[in-house]
PDB file of C-alpha atoms and ligand atoms in Angstrom:
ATOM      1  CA  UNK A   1      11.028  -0.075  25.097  1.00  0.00           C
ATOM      2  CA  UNK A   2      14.061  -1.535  23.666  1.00  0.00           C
ATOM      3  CA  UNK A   3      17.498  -1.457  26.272  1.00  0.00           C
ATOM      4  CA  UNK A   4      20.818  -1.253  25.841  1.00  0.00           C
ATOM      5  CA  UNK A   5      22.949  -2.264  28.252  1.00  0.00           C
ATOM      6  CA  UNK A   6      26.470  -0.410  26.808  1.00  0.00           C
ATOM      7  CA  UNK A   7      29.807   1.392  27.843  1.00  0.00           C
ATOM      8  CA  UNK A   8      29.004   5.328  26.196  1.00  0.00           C
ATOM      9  CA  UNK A   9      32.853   5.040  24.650  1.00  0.00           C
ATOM     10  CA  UNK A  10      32.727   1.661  23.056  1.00  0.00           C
ATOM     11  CA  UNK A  11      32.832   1.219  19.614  1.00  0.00           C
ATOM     12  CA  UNK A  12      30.867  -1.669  19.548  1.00  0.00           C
ATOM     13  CA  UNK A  13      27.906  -0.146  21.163  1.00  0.00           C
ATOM     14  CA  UNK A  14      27.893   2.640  18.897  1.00  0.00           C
ATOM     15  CA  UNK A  15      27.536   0.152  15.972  1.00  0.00           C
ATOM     16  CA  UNK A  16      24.445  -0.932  17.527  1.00  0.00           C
ATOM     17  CA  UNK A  17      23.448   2.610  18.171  1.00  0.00           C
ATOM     18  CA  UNK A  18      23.662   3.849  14.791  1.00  0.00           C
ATOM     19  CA  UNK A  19      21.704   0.044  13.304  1.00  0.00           C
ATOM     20  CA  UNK A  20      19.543   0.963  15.905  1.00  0.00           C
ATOM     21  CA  UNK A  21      18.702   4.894  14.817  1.00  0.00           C
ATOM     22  CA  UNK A  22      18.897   3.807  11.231  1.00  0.00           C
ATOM     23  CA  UNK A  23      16.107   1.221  11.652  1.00  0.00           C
ATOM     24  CA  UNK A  24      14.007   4.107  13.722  1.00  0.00           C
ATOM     25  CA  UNK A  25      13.441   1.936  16.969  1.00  0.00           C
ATOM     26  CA  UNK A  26      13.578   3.917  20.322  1.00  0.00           C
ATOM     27  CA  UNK A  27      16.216   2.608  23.210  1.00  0.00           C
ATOM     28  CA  UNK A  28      16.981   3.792  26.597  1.00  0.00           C
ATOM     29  CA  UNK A  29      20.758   3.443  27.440  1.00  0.00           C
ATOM     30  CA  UNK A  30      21.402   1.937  30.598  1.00  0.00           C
ATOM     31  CA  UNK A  31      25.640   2.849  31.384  1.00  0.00           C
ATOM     32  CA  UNK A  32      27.444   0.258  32.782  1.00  0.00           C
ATOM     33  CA  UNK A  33      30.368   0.343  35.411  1.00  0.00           C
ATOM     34  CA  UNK A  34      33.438  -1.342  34.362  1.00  0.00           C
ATOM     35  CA  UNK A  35      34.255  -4.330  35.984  1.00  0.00           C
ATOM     36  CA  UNK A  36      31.275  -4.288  39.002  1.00  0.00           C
ATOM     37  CA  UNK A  37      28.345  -3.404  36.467  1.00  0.00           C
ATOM     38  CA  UNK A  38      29.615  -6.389  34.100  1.00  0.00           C
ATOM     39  CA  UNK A  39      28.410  -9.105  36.824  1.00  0.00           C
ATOM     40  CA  UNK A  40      24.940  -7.879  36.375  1.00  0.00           C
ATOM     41  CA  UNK A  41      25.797  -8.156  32.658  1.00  0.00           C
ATOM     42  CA  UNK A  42      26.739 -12.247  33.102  1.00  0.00           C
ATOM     43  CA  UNK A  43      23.717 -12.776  35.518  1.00  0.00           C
ATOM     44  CA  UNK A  44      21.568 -10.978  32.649  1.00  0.00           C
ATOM     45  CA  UNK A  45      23.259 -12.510  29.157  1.00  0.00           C
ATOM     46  CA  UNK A  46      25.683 -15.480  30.391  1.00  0.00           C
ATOM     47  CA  UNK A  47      28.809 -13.450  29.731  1.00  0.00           C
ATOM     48  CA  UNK A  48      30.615  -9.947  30.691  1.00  0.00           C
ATOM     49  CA  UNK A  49      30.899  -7.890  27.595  1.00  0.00           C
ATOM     50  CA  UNK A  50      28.164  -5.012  25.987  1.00  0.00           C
ATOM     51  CA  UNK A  51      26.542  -4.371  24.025  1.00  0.00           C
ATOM     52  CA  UNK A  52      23.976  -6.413  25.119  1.00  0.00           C
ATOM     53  CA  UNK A  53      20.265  -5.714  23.973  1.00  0.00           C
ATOM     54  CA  UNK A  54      16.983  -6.737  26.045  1.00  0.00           C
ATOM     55  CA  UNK A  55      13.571  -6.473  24.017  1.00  0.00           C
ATOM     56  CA  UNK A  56      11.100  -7.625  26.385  1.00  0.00           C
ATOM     57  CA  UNK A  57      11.946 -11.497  27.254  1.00  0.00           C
ATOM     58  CA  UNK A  58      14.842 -11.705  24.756  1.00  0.00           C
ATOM     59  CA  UNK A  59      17.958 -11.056  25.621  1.00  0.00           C
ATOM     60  CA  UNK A  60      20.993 -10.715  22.997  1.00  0.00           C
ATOM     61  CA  UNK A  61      25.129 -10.354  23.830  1.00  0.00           C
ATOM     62  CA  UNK A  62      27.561  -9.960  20.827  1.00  0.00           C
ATOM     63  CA  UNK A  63      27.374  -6.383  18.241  1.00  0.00           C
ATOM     64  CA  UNK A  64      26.718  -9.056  15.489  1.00  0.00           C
ATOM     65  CA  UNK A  65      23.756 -11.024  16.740  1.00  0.00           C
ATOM     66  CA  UNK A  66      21.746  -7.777  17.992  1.00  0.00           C
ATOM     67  CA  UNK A  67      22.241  -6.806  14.229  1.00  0.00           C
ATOM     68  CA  UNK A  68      20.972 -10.065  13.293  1.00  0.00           C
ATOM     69  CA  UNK A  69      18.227 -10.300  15.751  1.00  0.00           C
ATOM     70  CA  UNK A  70      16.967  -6.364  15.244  1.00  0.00           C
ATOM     71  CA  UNK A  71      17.139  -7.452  11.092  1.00  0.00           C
ATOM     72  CA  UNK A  72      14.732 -10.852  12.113  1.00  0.00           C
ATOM     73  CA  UNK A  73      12.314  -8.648  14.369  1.00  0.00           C
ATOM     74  CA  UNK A  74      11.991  -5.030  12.632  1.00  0.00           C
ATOM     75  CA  UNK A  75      12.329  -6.527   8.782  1.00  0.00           C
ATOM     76  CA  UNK A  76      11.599  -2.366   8.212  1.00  0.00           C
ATOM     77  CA  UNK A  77      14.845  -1.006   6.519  1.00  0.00           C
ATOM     78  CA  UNK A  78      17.137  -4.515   5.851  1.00  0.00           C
ATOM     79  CA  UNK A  79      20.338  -4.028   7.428  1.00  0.00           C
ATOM     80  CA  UNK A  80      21.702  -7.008   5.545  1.00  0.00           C
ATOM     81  CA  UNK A  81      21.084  -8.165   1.801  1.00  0.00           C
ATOM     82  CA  UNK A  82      19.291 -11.588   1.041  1.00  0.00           C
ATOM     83  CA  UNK A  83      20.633 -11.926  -2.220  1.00  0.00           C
ATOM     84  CA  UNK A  84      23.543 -14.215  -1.662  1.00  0.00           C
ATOM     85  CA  UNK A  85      26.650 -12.460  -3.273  1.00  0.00           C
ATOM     86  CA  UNK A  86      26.000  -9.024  -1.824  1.00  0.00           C
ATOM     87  CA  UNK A  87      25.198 -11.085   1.774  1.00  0.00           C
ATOM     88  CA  UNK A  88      28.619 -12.435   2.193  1.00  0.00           C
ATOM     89  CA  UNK A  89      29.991  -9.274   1.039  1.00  0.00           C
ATOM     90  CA  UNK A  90      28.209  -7.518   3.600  1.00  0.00           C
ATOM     91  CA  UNK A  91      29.250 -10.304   6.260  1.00  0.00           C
ATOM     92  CA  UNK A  92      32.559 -10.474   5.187  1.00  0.00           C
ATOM     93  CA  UNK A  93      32.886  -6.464   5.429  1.00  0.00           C
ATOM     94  CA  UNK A  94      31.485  -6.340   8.657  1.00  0.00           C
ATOM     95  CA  UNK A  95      33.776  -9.043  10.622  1.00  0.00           C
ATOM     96  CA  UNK A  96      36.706  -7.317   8.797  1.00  0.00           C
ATOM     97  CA  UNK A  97      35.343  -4.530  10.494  1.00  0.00           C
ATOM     98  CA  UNK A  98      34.992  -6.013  13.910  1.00  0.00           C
ATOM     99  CA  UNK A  99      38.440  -7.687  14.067  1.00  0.00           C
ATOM    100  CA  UNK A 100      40.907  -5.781  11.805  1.00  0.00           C
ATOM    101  CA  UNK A 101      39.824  -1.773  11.700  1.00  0.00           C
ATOM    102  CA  UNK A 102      38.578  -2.602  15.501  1.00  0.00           C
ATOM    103  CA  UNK A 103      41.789  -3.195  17.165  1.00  0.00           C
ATOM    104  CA  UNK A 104      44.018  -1.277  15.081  1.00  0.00           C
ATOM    105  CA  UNK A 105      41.151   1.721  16.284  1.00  0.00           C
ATOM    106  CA  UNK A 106      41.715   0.685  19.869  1.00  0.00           C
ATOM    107  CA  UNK A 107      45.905   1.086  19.133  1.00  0.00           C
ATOM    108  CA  UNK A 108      45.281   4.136  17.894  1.00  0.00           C
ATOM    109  CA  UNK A 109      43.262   5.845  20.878  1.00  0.00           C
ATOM    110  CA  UNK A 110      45.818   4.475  22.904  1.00  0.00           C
ATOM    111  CA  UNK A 111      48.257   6.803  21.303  1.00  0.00           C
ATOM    112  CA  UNK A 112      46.122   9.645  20.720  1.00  0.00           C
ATOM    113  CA  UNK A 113      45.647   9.571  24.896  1.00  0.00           C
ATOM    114  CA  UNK A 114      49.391   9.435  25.062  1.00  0.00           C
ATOM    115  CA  UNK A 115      49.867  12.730  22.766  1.00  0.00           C
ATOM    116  CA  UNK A 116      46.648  14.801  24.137  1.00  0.00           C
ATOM    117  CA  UNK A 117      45.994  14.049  27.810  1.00  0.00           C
ATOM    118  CA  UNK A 118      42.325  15.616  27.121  1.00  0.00           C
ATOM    119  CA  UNK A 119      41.579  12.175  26.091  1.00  0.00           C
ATOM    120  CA  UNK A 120      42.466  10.520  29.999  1.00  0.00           C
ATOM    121  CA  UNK A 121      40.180  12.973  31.544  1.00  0.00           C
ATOM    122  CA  UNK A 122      37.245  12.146  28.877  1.00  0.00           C
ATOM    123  CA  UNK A 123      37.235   8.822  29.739  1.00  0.00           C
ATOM    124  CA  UNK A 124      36.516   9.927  33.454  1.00  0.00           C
ATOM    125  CA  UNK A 125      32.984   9.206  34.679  1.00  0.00           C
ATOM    126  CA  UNK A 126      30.933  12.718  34.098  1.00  0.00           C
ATOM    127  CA  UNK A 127      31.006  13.426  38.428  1.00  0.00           C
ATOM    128  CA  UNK A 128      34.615  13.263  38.632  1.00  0.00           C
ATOM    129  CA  UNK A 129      35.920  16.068  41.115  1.00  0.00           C
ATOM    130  CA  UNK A 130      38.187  18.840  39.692  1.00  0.00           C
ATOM    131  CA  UNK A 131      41.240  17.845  41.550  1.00  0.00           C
ATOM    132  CA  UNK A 132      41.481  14.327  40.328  1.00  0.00           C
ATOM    133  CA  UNK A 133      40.671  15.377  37.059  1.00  0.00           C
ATOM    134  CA  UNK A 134      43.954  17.357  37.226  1.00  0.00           C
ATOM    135  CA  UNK A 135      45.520  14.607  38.791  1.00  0.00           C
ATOM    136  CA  UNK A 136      44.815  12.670  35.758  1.00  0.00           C
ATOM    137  CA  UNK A 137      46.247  14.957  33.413  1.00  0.00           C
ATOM    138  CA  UNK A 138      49.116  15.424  35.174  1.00  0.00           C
ATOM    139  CA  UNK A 139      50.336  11.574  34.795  1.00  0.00           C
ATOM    140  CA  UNK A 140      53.410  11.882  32.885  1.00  0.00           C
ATOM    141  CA  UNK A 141      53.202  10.633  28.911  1.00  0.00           C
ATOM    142  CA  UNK A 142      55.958   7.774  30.203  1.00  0.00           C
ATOM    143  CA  UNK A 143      53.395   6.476  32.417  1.00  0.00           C
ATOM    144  CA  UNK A 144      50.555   6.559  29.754  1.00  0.00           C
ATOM    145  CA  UNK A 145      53.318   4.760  26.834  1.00  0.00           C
ATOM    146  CA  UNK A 146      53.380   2.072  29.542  1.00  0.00           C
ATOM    147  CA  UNK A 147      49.664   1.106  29.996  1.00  0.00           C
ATOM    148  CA  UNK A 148      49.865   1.136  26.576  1.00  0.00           C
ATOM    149  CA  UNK A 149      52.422  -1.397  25.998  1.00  0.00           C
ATOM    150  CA  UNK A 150      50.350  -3.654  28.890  1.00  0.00           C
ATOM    151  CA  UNK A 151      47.394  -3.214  26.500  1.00  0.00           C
ATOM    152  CA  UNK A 152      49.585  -4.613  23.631  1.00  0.00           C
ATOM    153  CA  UNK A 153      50.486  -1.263  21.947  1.00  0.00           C
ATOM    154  CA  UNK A 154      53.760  -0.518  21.802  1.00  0.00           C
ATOM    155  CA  UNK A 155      54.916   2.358  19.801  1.00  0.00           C
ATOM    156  CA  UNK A 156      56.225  -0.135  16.782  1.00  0.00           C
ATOM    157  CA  UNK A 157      52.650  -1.897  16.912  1.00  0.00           C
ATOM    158  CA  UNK A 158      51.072   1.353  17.113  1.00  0.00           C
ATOM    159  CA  UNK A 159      53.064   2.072  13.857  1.00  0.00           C
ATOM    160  CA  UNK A 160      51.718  -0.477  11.912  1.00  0.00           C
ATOM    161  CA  UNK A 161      48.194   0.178  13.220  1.00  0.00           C
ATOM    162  CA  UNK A 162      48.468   3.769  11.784  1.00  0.00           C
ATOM    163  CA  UNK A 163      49.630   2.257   8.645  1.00  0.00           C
ATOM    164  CA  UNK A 164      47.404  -0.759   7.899  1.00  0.00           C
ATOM    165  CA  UNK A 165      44.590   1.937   9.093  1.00  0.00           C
ATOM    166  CA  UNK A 166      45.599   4.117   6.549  1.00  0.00           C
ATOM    167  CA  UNK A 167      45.680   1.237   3.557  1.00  0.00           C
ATOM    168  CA  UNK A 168      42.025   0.118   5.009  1.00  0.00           C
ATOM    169  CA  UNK A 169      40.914   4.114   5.167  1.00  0.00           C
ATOM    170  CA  UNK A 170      42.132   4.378   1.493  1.00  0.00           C
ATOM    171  CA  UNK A 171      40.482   1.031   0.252  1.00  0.00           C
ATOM    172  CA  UNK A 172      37.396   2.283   1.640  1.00  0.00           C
ATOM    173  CA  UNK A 173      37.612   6.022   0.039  1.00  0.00           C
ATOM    174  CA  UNK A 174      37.760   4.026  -2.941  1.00  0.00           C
ATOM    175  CA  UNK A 175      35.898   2.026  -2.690  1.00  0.00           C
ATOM    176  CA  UNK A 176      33.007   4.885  -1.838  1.00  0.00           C
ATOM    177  CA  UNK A 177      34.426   6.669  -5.025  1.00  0.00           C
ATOM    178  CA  UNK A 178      31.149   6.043  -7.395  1.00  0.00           C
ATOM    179  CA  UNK A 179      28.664   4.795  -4.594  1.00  0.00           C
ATOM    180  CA  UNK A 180      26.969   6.642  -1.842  1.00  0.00           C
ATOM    181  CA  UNK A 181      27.452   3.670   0.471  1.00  0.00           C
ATOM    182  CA  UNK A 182      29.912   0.697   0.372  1.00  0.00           C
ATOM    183  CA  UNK A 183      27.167  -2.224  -1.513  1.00  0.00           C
ATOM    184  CA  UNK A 184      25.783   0.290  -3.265  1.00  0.00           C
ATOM    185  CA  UNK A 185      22.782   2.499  -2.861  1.00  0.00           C
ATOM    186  CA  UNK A 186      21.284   1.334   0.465  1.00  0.00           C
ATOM    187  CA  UNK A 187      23.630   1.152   3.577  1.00  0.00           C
ATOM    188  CA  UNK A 188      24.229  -1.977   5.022  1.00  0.00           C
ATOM    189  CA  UNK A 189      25.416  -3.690   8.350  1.00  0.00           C
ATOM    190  CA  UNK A 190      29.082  -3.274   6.553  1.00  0.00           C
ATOM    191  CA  UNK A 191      28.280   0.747   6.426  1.00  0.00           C
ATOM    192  CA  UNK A 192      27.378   0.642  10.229  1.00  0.00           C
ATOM    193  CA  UNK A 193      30.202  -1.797  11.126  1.00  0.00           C
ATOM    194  CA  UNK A 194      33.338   0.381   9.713  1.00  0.00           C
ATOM    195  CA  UNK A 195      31.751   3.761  10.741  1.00  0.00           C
ATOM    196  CA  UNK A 196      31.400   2.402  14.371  1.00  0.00           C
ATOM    197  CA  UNK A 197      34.944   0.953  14.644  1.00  0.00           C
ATOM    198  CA  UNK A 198      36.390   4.599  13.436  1.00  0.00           C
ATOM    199  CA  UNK A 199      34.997   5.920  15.574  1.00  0.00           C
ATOM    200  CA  UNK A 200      38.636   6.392  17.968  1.00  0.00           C
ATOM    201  CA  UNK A 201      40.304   7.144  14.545  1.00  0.00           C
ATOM    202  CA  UNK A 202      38.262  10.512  14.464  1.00  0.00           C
ATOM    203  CA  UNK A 203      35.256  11.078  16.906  1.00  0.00           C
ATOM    204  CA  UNK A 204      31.979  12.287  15.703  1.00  0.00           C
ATOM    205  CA  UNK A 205      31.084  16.177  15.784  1.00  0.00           C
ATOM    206  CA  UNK A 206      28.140  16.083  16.154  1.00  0.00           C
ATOM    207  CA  UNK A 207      26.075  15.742  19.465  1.00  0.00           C
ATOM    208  CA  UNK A 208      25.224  11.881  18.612  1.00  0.00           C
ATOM    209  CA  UNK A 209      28.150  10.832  21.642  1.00  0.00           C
ATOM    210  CA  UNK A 210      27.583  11.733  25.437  1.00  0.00           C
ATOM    211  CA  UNK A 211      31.573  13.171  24.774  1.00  0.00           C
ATOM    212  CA  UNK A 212      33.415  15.842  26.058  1.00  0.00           C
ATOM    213  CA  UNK A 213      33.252  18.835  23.727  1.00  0.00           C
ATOM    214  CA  UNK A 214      37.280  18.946  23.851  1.00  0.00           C
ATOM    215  CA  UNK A 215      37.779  15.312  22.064  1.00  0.00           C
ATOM    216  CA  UNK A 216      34.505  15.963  19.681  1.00  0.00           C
ATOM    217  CA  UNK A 217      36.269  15.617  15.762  1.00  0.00           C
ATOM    218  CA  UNK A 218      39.406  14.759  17.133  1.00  0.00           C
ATOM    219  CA  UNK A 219      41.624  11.273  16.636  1.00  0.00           C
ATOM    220  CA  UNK A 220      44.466  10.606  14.537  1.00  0.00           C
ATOM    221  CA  UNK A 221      45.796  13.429  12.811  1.00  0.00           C
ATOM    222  CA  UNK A 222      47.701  12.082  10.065  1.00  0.00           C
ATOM    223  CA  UNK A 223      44.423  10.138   9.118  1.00  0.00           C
ATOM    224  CA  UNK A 224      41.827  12.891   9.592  1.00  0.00           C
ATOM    225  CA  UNK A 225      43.887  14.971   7.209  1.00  0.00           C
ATOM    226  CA  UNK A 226      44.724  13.259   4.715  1.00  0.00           C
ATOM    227  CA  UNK A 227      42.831  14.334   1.700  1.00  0.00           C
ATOM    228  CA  UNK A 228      43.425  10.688  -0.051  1.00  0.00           C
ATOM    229  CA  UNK A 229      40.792   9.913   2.651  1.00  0.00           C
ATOM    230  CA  UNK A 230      38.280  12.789   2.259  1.00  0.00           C
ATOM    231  CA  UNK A 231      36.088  10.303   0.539  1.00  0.00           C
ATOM    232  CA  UNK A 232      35.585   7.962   3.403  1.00  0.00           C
ATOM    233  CA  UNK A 233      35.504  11.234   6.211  1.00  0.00           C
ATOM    234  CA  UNK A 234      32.856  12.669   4.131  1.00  0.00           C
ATOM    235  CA  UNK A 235      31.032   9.150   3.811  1.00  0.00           C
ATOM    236  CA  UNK A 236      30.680   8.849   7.211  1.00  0.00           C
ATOM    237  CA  UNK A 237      29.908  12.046   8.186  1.00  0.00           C
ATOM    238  CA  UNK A 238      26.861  11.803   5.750  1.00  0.00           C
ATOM    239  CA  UNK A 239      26.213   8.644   7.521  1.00  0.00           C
ATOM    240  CA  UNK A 240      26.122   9.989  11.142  1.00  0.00           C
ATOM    241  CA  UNK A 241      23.801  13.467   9.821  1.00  0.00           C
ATOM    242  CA  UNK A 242      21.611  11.189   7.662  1.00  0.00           C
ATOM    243  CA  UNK A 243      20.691   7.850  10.475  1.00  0.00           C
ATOM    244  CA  UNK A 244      22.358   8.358  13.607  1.00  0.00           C
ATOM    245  CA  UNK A 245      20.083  10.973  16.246  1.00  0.00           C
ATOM    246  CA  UNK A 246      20.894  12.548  19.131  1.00  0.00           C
ATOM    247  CA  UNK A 247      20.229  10.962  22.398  1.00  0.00           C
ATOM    248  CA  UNK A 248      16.279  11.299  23.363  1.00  0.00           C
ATOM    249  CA  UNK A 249      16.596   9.928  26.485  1.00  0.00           C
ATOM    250  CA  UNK A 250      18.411  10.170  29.193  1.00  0.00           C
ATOM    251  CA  UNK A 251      20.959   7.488  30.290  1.00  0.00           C
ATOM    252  CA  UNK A 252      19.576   5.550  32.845  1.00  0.00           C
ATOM    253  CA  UNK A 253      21.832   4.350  35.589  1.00  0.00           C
ATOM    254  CA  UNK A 254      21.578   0.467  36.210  1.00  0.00           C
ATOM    255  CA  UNK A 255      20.870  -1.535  39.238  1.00  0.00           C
ATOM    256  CA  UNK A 256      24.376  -1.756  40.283  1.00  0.00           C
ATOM    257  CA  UNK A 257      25.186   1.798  40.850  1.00  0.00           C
ATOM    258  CA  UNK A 258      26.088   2.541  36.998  1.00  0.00           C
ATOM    259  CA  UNK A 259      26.917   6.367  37.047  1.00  0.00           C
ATOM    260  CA  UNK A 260      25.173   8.518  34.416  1.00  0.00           C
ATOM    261  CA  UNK A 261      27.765  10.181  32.266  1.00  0.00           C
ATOM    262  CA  UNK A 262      29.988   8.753  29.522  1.00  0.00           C
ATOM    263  CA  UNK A 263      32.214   6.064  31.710  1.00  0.00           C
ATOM    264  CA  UNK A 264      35.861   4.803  30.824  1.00  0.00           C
ATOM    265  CA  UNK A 265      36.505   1.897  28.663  1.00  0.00           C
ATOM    266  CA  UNK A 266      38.058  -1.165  29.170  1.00  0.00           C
ATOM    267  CA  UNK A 267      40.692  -1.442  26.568  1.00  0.00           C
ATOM    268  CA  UNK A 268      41.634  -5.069  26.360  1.00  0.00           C
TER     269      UNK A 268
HETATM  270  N1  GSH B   1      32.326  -9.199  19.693  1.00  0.00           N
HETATM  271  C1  GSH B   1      31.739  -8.299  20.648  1.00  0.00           C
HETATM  272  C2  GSH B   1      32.814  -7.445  21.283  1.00  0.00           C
HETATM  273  C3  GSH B   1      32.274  -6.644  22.457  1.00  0.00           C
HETATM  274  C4  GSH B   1      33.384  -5.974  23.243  1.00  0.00           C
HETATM  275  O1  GSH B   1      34.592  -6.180  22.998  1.00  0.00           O
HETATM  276  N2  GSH B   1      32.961  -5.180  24.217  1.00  0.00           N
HETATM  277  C5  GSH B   1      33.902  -4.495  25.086  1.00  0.00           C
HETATM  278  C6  GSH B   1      33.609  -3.010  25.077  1.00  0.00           C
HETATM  279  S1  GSH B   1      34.230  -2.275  23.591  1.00  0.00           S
HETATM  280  C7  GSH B   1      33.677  -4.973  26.513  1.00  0.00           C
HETATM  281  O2  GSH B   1      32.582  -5.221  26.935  1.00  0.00           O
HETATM  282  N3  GSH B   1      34.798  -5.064  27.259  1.00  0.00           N
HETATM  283  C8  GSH B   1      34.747  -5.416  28.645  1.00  0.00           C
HETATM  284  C9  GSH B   1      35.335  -6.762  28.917  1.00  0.00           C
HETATM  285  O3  GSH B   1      35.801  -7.441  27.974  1.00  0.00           O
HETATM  286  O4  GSH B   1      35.326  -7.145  30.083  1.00  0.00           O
HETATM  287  C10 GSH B   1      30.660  -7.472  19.930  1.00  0.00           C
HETATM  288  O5  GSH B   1      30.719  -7.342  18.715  1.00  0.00           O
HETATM  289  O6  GSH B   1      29.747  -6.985  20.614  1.00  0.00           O
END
């Protein structure tokens, strides 16, 4: 069976969990630790950061080249077009994805920690005792504003991220205005791509995410209410009832000591 070596909370592993689900291939999770579980990552793939996918022999790092890999091996439901226009649209759609509606996601969880401290004590591995759980929620929203600004979000960048999300949100809603997906009629990698990396702008419902029932549908406010953006929330909200499944297995812990439940990320 196919594994994935991912972090539960990372947007980049859910892209390759919803390609995955869409193309109907069966995975086993394996969760890794932060930071002592990402050596057995660079002994396994040659660098530190998941997803990384192992299908037998073969081994794949990077969000992108899994895509490109699982489209080579499982040709069953394309994930990206050969004809060559609608190609480097998809391509094109999909790094835009990656790099711009990425980060300014990652800003934006940053802030939504800061303003609902539910979000620290998610991120806490699943066996996390009561008290420290507390503990964490206790940290004052001073505190929390300054790990932000070490992870390069001040409130002024955090601004702009809410804003350029917005314009990409809106783009997208229009762009989804007379098509069921953003090509066309047949998702793409560029339908996966942008639903992943939104997913800290508004987290799935559903039970697709091993997530604490207190952050499920929540994100961004101002963008998850806006009803200029109903198109694109209702987009990928078909997306996620219509491909993505709910876990079928269980997630397996990994050789070095990987705990079981959702685990925090490592917000660059
Ligand atoms: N370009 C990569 C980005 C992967 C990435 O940034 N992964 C993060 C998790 S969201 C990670 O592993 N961070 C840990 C680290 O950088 O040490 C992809 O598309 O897979």
């Amino acid at each position: 069976m196919l594994e994935l070596y991912q972090f539960e909370l990372s947007h980049y592993c859910e892209k390759v969990r919803l390609i995955l689900d869409y193309k109907g291939l069966a995975y086993r999770k394996i969760e890794i630790t932060p930071g002592i579980g990402q050596l057995d990552i660079f002994r396994m793939s040659g660098q530190r950061q998941v997803p990384v996918l192992k299908d037998g022999n073969e081994v794949i790092a990077d969000s992108t080249e899994i895509a490109f890999y699982l489209d080579r091996k499982y040709p069953e439901r394309p994930l990206i077009p050969t004809e060559p226009q609608r190609r480097s649209q998809c391509l094109i759609l999909e790094q835009w994805a990656d790099d711009s509606v990425g980060i300014n996601a990652r800003k934006l969880l940053i802030s939504a920690v800061g303003q609902d401290s539910t979000f620290l004590t998610s991120a806490l591995p699943s066996g996390t005792p009561g008290f420290l759980r507390n503990l964490v929620q206790s940290v004052p929203r001073e505190a929390i504003d300054l790990v932000g600004f070490g992870a390069g979000a001040s409130p002024d960048a955090i601004k702009s991220a809410r804003k350029e999300m917005h314009r990409s949100l809106e783009s997208l809603s229009e762009m989804l205005r007379d098509q069921p997906y953003l090509l066309g009629d047949q998702p793409t990698l560029a339908d996966f791509a942008v639903a992943a990396m939104t997913m800290y702008v508004k987290f799935p419902i559903g039970s697709y995410l091993e997530l604490p029932a207190a952050i499920k549908g929540k994100g961004t406010i101002e963008l998850i209410n806006d009803p200029l953006l109903k198109p694109f929330w209702d987009w990928r909200d078909r997306l996620y009832a219509d491909f993505r499944k709910a876990p079928l297995t269980a997630t397996a812990g990994a050789t070095s000591g990987s705990s079981s439940g959702p685990t925090s990320i490592n917000i660059d």
